[in-house]
Backbone as a chain_set.jsonl record, in Angstrom:
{"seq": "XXXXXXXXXXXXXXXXXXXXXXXXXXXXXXXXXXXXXXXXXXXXXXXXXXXXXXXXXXXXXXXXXXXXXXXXXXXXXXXXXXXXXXXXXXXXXXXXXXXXXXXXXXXXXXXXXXXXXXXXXXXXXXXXXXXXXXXXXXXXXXXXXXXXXXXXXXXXXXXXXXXXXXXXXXXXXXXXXXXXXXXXXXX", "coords": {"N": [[42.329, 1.926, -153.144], [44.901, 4.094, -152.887], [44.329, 6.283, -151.636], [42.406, 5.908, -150.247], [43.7, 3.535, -148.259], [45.229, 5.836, -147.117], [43.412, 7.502, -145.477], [42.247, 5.477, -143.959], [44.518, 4.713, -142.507], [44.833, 7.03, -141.018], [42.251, 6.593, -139.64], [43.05, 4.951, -137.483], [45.055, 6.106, -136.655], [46.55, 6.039, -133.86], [47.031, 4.002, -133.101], [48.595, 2.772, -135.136], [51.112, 3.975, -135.23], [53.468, 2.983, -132.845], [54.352, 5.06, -130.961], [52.252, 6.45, -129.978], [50.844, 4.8, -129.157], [47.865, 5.077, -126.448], [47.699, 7.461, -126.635], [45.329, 8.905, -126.582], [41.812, 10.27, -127.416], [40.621, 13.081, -130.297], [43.072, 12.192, -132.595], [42.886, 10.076, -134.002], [41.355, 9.545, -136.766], [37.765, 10.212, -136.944], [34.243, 9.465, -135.816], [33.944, 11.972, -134.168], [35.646, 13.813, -135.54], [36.777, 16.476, -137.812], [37.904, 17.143, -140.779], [39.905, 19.314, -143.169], [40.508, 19.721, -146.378], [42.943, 21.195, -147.982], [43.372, 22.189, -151.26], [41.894, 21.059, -152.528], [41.06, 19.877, -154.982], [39.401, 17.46, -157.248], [37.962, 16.282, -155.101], [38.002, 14.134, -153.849], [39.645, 13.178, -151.588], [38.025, 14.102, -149.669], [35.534, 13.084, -149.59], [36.165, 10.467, -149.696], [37.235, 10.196, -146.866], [35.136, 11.271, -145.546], [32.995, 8.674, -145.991], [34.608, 6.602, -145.565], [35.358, 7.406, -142.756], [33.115, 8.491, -141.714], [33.467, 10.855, -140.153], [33.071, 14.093, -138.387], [32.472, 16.486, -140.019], [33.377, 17.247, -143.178], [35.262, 18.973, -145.318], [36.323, 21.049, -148.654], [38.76, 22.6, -149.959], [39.573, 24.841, -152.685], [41.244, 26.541, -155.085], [40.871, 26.538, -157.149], [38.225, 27.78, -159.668], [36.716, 25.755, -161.636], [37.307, 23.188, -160.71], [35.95, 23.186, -158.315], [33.356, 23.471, -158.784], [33.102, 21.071, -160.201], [33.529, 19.076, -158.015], [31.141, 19.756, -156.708], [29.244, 19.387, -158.42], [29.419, 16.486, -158.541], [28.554, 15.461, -155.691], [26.524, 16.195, -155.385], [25.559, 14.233, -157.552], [26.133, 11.779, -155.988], [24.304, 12.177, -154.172], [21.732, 10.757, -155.597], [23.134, 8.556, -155.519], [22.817, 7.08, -153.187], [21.614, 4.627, -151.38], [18.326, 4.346, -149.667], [18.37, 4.001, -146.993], [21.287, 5.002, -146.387], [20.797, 7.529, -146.824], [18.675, 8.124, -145.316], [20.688, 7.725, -143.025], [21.809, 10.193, -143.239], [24.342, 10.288, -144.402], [26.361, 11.771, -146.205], [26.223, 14.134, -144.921], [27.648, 17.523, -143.741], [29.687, 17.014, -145.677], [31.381, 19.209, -147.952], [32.636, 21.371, -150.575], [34.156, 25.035, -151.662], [35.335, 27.656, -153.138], [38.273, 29.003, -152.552], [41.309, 30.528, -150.379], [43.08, 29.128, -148.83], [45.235, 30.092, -147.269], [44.328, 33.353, -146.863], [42.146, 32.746, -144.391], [41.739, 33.394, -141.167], [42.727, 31.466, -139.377], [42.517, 27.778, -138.479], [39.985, 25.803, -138.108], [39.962, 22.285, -137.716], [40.067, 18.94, -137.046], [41.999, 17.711, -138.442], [44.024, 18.107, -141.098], [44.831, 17.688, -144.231], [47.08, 18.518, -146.939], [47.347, 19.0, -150.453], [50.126, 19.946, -151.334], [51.904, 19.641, -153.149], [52.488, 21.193, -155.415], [52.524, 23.697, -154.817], [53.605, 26.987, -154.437], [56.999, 28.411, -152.714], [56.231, 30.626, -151.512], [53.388, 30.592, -151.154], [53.559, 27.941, -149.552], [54.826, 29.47, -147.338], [53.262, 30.715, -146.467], [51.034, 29.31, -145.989], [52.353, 28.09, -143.917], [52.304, 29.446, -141.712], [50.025, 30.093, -141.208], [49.06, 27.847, -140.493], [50.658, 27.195, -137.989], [49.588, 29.043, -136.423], [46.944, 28.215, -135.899], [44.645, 25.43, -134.272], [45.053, 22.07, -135.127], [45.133, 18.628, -135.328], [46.454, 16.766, -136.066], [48.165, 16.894, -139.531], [48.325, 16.471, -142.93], [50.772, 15.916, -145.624], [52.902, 16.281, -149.03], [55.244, 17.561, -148.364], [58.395, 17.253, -146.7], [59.432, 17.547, -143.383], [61.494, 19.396, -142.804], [61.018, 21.043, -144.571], [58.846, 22.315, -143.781], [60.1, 23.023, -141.27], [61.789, 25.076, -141.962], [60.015, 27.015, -143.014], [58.496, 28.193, -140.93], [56.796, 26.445, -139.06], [57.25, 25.456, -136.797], [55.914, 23.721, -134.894], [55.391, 21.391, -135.579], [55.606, 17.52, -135.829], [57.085, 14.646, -137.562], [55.423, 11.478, -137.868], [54.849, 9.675, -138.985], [55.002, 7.906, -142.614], [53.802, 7.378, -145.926], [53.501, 6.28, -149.29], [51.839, 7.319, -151.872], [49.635, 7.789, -154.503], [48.219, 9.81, -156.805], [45.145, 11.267, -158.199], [45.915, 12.205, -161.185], [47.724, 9.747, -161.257], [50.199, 10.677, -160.46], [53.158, 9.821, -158.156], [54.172, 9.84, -155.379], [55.603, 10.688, -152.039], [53.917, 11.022, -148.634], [53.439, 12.731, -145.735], [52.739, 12.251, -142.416], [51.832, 13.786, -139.455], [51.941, 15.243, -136.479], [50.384, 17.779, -134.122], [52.39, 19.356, -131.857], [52.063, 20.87, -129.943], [49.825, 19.735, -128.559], [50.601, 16.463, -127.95], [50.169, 14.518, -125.563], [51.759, 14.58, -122.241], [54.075, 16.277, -123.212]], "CA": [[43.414, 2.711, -153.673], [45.775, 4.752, -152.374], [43.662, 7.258, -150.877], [41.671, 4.976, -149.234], [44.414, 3.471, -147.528], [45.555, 6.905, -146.256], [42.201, 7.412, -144.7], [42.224, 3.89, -142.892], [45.638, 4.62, -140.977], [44.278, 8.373, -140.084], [41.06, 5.881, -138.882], [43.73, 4.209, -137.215], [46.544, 6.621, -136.299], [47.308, 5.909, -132.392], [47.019, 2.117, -133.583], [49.556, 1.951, -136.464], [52.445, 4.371, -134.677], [53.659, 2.738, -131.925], [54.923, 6.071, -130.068], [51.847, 7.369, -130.138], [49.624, 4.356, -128.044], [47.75, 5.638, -125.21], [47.27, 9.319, -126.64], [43.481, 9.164, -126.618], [41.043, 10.643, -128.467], [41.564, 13.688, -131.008], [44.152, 12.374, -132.798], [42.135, 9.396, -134.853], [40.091, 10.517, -137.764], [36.448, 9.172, -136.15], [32.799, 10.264, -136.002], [33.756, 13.382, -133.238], [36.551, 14.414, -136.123], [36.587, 17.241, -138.765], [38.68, 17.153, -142.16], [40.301, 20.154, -143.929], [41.69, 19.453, -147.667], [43.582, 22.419, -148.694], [43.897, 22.155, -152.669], [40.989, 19.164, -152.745], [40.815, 19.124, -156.378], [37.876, 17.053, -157.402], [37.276, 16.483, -153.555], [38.362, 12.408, -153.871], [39.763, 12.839, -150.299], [36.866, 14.857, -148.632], [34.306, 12.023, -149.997], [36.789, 8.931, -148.983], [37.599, 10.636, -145.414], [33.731, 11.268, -145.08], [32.333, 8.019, -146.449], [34.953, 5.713, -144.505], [35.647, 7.304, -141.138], [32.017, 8.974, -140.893], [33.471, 12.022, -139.526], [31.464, 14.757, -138.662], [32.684, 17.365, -141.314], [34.805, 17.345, -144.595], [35.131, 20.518, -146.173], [37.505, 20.911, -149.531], [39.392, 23.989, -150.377], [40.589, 24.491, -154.137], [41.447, 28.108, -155.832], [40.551, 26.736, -159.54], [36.672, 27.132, -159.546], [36.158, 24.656, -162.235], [37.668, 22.071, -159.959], [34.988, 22.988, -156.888], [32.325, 22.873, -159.432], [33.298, 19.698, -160.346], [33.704, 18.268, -156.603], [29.453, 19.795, -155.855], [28.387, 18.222, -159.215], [30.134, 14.962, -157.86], [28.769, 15.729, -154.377], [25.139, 16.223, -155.982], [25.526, 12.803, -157.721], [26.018, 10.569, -155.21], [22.822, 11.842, -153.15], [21.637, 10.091, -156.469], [23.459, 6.806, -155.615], [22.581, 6.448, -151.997], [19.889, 3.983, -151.215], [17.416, 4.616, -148.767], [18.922, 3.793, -145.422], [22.364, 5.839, -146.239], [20.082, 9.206, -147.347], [17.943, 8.588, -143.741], [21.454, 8.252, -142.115], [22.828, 11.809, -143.516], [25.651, 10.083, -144.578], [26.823, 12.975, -146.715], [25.817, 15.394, -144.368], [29.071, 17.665, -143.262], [30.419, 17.63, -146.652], [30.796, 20.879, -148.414], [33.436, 22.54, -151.196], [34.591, 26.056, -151.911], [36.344, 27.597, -154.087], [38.708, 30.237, -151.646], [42.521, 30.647, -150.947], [42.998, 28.688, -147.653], [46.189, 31.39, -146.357], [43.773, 34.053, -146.017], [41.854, 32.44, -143.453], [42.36, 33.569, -140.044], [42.744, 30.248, -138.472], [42.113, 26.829, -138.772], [39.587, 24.871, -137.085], [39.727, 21.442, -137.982], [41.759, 18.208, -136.286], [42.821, 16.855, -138.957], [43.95, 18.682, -142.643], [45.345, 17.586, -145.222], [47.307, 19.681, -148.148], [47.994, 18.986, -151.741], [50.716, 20.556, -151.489], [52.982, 19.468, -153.933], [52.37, 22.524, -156.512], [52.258, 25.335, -154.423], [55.062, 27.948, -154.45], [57.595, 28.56, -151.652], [55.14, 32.117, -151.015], [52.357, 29.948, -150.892], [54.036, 27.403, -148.59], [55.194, 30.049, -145.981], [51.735, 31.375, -146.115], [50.255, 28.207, -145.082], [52.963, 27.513, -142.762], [51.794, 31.214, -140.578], [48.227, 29.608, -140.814], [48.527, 26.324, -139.563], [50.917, 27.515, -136.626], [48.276, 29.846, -135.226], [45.674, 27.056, -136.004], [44.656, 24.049, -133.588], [45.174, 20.779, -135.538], [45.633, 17.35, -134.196], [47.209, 15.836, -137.447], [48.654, 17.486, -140.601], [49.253, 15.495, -143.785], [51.298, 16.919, -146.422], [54.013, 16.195, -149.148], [56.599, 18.318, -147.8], [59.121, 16.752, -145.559], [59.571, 18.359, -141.831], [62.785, 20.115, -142.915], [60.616, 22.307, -145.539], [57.996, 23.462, -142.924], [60.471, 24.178, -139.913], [62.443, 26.272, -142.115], [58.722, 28.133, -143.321], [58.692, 28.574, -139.464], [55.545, 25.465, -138.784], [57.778, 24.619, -135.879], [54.872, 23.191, -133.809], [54.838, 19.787, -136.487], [56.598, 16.477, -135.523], [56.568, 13.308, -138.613], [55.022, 10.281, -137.452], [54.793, 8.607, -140.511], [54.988, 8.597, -143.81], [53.479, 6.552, -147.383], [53.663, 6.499, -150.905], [50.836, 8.152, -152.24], [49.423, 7.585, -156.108], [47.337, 10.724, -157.116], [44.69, 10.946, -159.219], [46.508, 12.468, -162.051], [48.556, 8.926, -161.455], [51.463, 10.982, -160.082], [53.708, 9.334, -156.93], [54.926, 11.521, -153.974], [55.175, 10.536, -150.125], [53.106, 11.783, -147.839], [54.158, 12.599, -144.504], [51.854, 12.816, -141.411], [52.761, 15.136, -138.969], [51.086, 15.52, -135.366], [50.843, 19.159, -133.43], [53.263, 18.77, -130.633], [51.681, 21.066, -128.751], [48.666, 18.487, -128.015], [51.033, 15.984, -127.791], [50.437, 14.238, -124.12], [52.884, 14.49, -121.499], [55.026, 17.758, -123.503]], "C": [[44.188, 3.421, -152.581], [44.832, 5.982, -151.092], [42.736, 6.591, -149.693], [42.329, 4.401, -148.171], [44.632, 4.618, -146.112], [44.272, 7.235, -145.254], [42.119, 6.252, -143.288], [43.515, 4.137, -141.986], [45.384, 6.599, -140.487], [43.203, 7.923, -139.235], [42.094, 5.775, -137.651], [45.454, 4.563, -136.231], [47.765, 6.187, -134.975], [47.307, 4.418, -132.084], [48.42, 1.684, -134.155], [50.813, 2.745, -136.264], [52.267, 3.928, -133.292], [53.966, 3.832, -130.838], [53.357, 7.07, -129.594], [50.442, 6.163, -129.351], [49.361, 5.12, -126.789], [47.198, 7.031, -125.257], [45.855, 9.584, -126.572], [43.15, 9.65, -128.1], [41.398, 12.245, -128.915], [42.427, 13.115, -132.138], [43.854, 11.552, -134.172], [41.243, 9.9, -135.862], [38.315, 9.683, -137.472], [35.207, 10.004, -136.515], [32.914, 11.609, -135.687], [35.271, 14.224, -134.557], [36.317, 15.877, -137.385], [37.788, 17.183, -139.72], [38.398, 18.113, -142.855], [40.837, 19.58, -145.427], [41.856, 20.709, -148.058], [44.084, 21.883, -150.166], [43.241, 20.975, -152.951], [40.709, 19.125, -154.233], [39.309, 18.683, -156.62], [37.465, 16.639, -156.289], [37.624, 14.926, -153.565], [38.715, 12.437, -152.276], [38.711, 13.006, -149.246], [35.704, 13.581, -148.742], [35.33, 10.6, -149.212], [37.062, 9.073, -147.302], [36.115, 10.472, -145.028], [32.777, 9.773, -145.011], [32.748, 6.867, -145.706], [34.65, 5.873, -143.643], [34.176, 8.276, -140.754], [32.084, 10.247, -139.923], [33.046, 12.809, -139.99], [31.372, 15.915, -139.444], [33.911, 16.908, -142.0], [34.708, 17.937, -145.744], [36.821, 20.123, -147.184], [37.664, 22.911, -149.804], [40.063, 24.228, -151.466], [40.39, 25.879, -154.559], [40.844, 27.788, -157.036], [38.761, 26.518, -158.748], [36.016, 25.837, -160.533], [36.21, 23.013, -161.512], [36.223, 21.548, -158.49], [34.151, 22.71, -157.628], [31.937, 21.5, -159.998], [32.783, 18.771, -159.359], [31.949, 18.487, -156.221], [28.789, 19.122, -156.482], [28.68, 16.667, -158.828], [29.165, 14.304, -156.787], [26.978, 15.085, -154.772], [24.961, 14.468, -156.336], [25.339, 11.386, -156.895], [25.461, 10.19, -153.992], [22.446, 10.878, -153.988], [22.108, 8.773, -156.196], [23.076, 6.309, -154.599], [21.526, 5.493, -152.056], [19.566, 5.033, -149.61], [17.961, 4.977, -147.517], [20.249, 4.727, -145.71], [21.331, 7.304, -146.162], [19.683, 9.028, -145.927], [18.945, 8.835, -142.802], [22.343, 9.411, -142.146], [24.322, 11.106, -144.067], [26.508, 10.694, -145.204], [26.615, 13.949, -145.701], [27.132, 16.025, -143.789], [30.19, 17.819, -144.564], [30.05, 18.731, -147.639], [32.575, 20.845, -149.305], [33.289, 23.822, -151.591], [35.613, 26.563, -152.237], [37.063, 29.225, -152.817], [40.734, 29.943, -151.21], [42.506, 30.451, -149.289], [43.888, 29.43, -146.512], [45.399, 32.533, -146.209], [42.868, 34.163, -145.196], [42.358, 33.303, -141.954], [43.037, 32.942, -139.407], [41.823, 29.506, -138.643], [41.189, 25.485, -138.148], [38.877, 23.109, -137.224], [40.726, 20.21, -137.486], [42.054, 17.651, -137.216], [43.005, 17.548, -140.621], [45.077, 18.262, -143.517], [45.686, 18.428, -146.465], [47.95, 18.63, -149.446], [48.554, 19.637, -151.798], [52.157, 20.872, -152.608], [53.506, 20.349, -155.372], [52.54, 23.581, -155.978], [54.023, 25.781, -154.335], [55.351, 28.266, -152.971], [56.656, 29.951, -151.001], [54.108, 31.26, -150.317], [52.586, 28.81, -149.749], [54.525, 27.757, -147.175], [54.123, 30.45, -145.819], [50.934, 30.275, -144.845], [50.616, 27.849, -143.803], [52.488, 28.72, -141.279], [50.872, 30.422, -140.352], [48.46, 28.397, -140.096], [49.631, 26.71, -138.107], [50.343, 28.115, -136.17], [46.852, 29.108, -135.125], [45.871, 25.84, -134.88], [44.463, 23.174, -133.689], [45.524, 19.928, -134.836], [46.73, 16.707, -135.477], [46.897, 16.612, -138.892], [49.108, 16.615, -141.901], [49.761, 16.102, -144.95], [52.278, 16.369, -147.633], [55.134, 16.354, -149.136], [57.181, 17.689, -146.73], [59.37, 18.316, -144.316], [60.764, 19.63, -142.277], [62.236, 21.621, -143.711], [59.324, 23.046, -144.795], [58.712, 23.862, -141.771], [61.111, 25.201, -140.682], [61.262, 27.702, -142.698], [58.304, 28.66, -141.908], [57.236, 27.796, -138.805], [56.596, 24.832, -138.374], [57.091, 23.255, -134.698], [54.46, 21.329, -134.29], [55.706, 18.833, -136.052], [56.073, 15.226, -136.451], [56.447, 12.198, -137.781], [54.674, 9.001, -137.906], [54.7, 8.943, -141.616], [54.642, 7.003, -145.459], [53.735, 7.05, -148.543], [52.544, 6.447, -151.528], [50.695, 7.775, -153.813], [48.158, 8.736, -156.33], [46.281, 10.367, -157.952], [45.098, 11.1, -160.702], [47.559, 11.393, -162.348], [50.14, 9.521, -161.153], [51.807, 10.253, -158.738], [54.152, 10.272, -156.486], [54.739, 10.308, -152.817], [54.526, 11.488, -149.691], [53.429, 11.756, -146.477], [53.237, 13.304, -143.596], [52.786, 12.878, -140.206], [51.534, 15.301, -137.554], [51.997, 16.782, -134.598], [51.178, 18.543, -132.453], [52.87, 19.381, -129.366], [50.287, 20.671, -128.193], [49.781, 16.983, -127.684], [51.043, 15.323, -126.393], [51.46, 13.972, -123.453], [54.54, 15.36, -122.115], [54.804, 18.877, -122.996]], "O": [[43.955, 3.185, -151.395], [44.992, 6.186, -149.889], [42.555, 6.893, -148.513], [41.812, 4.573, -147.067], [44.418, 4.517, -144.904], [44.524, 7.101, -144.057], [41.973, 6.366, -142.071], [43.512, 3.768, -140.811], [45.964, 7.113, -139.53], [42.995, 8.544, -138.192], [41.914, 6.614, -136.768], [46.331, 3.939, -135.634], [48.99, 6.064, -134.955], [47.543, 3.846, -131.02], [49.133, 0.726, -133.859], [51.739, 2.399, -136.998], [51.31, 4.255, -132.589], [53.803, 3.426, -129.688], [53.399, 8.151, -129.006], [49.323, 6.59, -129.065], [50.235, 5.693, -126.138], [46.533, 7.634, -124.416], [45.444, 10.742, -126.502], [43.672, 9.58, -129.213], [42.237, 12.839, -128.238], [42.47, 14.045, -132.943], [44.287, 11.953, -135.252], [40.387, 10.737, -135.577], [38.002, 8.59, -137.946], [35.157, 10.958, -137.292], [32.37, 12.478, -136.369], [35.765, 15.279, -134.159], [35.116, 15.956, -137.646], [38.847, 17.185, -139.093], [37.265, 18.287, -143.304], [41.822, 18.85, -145.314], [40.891, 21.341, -148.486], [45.11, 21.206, -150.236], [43.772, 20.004, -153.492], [40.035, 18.173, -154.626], [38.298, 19.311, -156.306], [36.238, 16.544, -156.335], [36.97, 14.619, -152.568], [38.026, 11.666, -151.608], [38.53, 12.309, -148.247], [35.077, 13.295, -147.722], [34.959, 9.958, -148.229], [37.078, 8.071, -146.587], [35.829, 9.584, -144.224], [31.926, 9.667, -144.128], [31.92, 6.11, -145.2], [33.832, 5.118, -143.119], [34.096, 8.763, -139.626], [31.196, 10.634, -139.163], [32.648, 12.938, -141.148], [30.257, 16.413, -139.602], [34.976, 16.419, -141.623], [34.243, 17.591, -146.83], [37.826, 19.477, -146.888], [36.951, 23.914, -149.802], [41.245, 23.884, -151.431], [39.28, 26.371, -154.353], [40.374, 28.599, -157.833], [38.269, 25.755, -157.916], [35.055, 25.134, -160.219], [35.475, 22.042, -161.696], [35.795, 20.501, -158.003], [33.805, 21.539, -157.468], [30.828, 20.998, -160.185], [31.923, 17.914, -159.561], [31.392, 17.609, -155.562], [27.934, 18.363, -156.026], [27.801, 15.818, -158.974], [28.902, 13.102, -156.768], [26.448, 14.0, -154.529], [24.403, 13.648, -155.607], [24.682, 10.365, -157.097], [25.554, 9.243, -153.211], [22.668, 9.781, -153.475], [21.461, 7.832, -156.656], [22.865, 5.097, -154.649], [20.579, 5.65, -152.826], [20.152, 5.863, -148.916], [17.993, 6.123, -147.07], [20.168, 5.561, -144.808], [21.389, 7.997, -145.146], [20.303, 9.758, -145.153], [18.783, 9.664, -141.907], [23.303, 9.643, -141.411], [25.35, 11.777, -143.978], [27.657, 10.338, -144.942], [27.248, 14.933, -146.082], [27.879, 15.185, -143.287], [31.221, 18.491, -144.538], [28.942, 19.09, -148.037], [33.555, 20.373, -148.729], [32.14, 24.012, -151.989], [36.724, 26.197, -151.854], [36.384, 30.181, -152.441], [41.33, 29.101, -151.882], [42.064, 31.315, -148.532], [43.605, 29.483, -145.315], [45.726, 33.034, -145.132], [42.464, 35.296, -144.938], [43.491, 33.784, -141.918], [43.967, 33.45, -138.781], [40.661, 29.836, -138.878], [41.673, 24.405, -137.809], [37.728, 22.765, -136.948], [41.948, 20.359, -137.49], [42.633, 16.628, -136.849], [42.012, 17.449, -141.341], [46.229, 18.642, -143.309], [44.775, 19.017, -147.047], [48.8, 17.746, -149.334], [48.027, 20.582, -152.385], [52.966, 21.786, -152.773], [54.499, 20.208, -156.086], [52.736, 24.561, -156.697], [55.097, 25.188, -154.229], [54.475, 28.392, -152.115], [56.574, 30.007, -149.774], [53.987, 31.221, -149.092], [51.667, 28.775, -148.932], [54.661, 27.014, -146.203], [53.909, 30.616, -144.618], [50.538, 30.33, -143.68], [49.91, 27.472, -142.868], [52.466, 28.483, -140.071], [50.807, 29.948, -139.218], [47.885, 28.146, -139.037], [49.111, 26.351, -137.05], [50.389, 27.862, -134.967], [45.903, 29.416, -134.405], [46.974, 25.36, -134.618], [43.759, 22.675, -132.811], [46.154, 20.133, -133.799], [47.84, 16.227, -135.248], [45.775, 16.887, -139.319], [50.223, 16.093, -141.885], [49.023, 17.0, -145.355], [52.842, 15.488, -146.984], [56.009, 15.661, -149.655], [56.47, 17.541, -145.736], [59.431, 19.537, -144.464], [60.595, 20.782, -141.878], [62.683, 22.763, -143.611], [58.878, 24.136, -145.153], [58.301, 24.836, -141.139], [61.068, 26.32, -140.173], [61.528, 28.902, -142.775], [57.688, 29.727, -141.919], [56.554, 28.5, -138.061], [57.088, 23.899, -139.009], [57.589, 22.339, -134.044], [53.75, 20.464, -133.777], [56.816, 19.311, -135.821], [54.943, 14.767, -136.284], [57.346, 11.949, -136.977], [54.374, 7.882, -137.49], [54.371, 10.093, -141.909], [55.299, 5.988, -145.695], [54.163, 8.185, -148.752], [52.178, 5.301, -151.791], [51.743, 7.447, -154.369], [47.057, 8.358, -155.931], [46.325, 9.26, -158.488], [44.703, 10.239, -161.488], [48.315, 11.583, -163.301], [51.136, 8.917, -161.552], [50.814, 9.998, -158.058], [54.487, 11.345, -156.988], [53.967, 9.35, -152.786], [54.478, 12.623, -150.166], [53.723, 10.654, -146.014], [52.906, 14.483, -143.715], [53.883, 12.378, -139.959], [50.338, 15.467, -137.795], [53.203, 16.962, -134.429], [50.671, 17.504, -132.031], [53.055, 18.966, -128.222], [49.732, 21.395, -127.367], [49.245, 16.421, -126.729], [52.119, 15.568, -125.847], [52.224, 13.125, -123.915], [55.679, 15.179, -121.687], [55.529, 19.834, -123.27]]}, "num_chains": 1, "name": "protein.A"}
């Protein structure tokens, strides 16, 4: 599905944009990576980010608690499905939800986060935008085009690509990934 996809070209990132061969490591979603979801819902990304690219945390962030409770009973479950050899290799290990309001954070320490952002209010959008400019991300994915975080003042973002997304709720949006410029090699 759709999500899965998105996962595979974050595997894949300094592969599948040409402007962006050569940048090293960082930037790929890999084993040495960590994954933010701001607004993870039933956690579908935190489990497909974790389960593909094996990176070494993937934490979800959702305000509704029925939603996180959802995402641990989920989480719980599919120790339940592992066989043998996944459970000995931790292959869950690193994932985690909580239910908490990701703008009053201090700062963000994860390279790679993703936002459901497509609900939140312009408040809630400049909020985030404060947080992730004092934060040290490698890659940002979002449905907001560039134009609606430089004017929230998340000057530090540059688009590098962008898909067509199918939610779980079966809604469409683009999604537009977004690398910090100030990691950017040779700026």
């Amino acid at each position: 599905g759709t999500c899965e996809r998105l996962v595979r070209l974050l595997m894949r990132l300094t592969e599948c944009v040409p402007a962006m061969e050569g940048w090293g490591g960082g930037w790929n979603l890999d084993a040495d990576a960590t994954l933010l979801d701001i607004g993870s819902g039933y956690g579908k990304v935190v489990v497909h980010a974790k389960l593909l690219s094996r990176c070494r945390a993937a934490h979800g962030l959702e305000c509704v608690r029925s939603r996180v409770e959802i995402s641990n009973l989920t989480l719980q479950g599919l120790y339940g499905e592992l066989d043998r050899k996944a459970l000995d290799d931790d292959l869950l290990r690193g994932v985690s939800f909580c239910c908490a309001d990701a703008t009053r954070e201090a700062v963000l320490r994860y390279t790679h986060i993703y936002a459901f952002d497509r609900v939140f209010s312009q408040y809630t959008l400049a909020a985030l935008a404060r947080l992730l400019q004092r934060s040290h991300f490698f890659v940002f994915v979002s449905s907001k085009g560039p134009r609606t975080w430089w004017r929230h003042g998340l000057s530090k973002v540059q688009p590098v690509a962008k898909m067509r997304f199918v939610t779980t709720g079966r809604e469409r949006c683009t999604v537009f990934i977004y690398v910090n410029a100030q990691f950017v090699p040779g700026v």
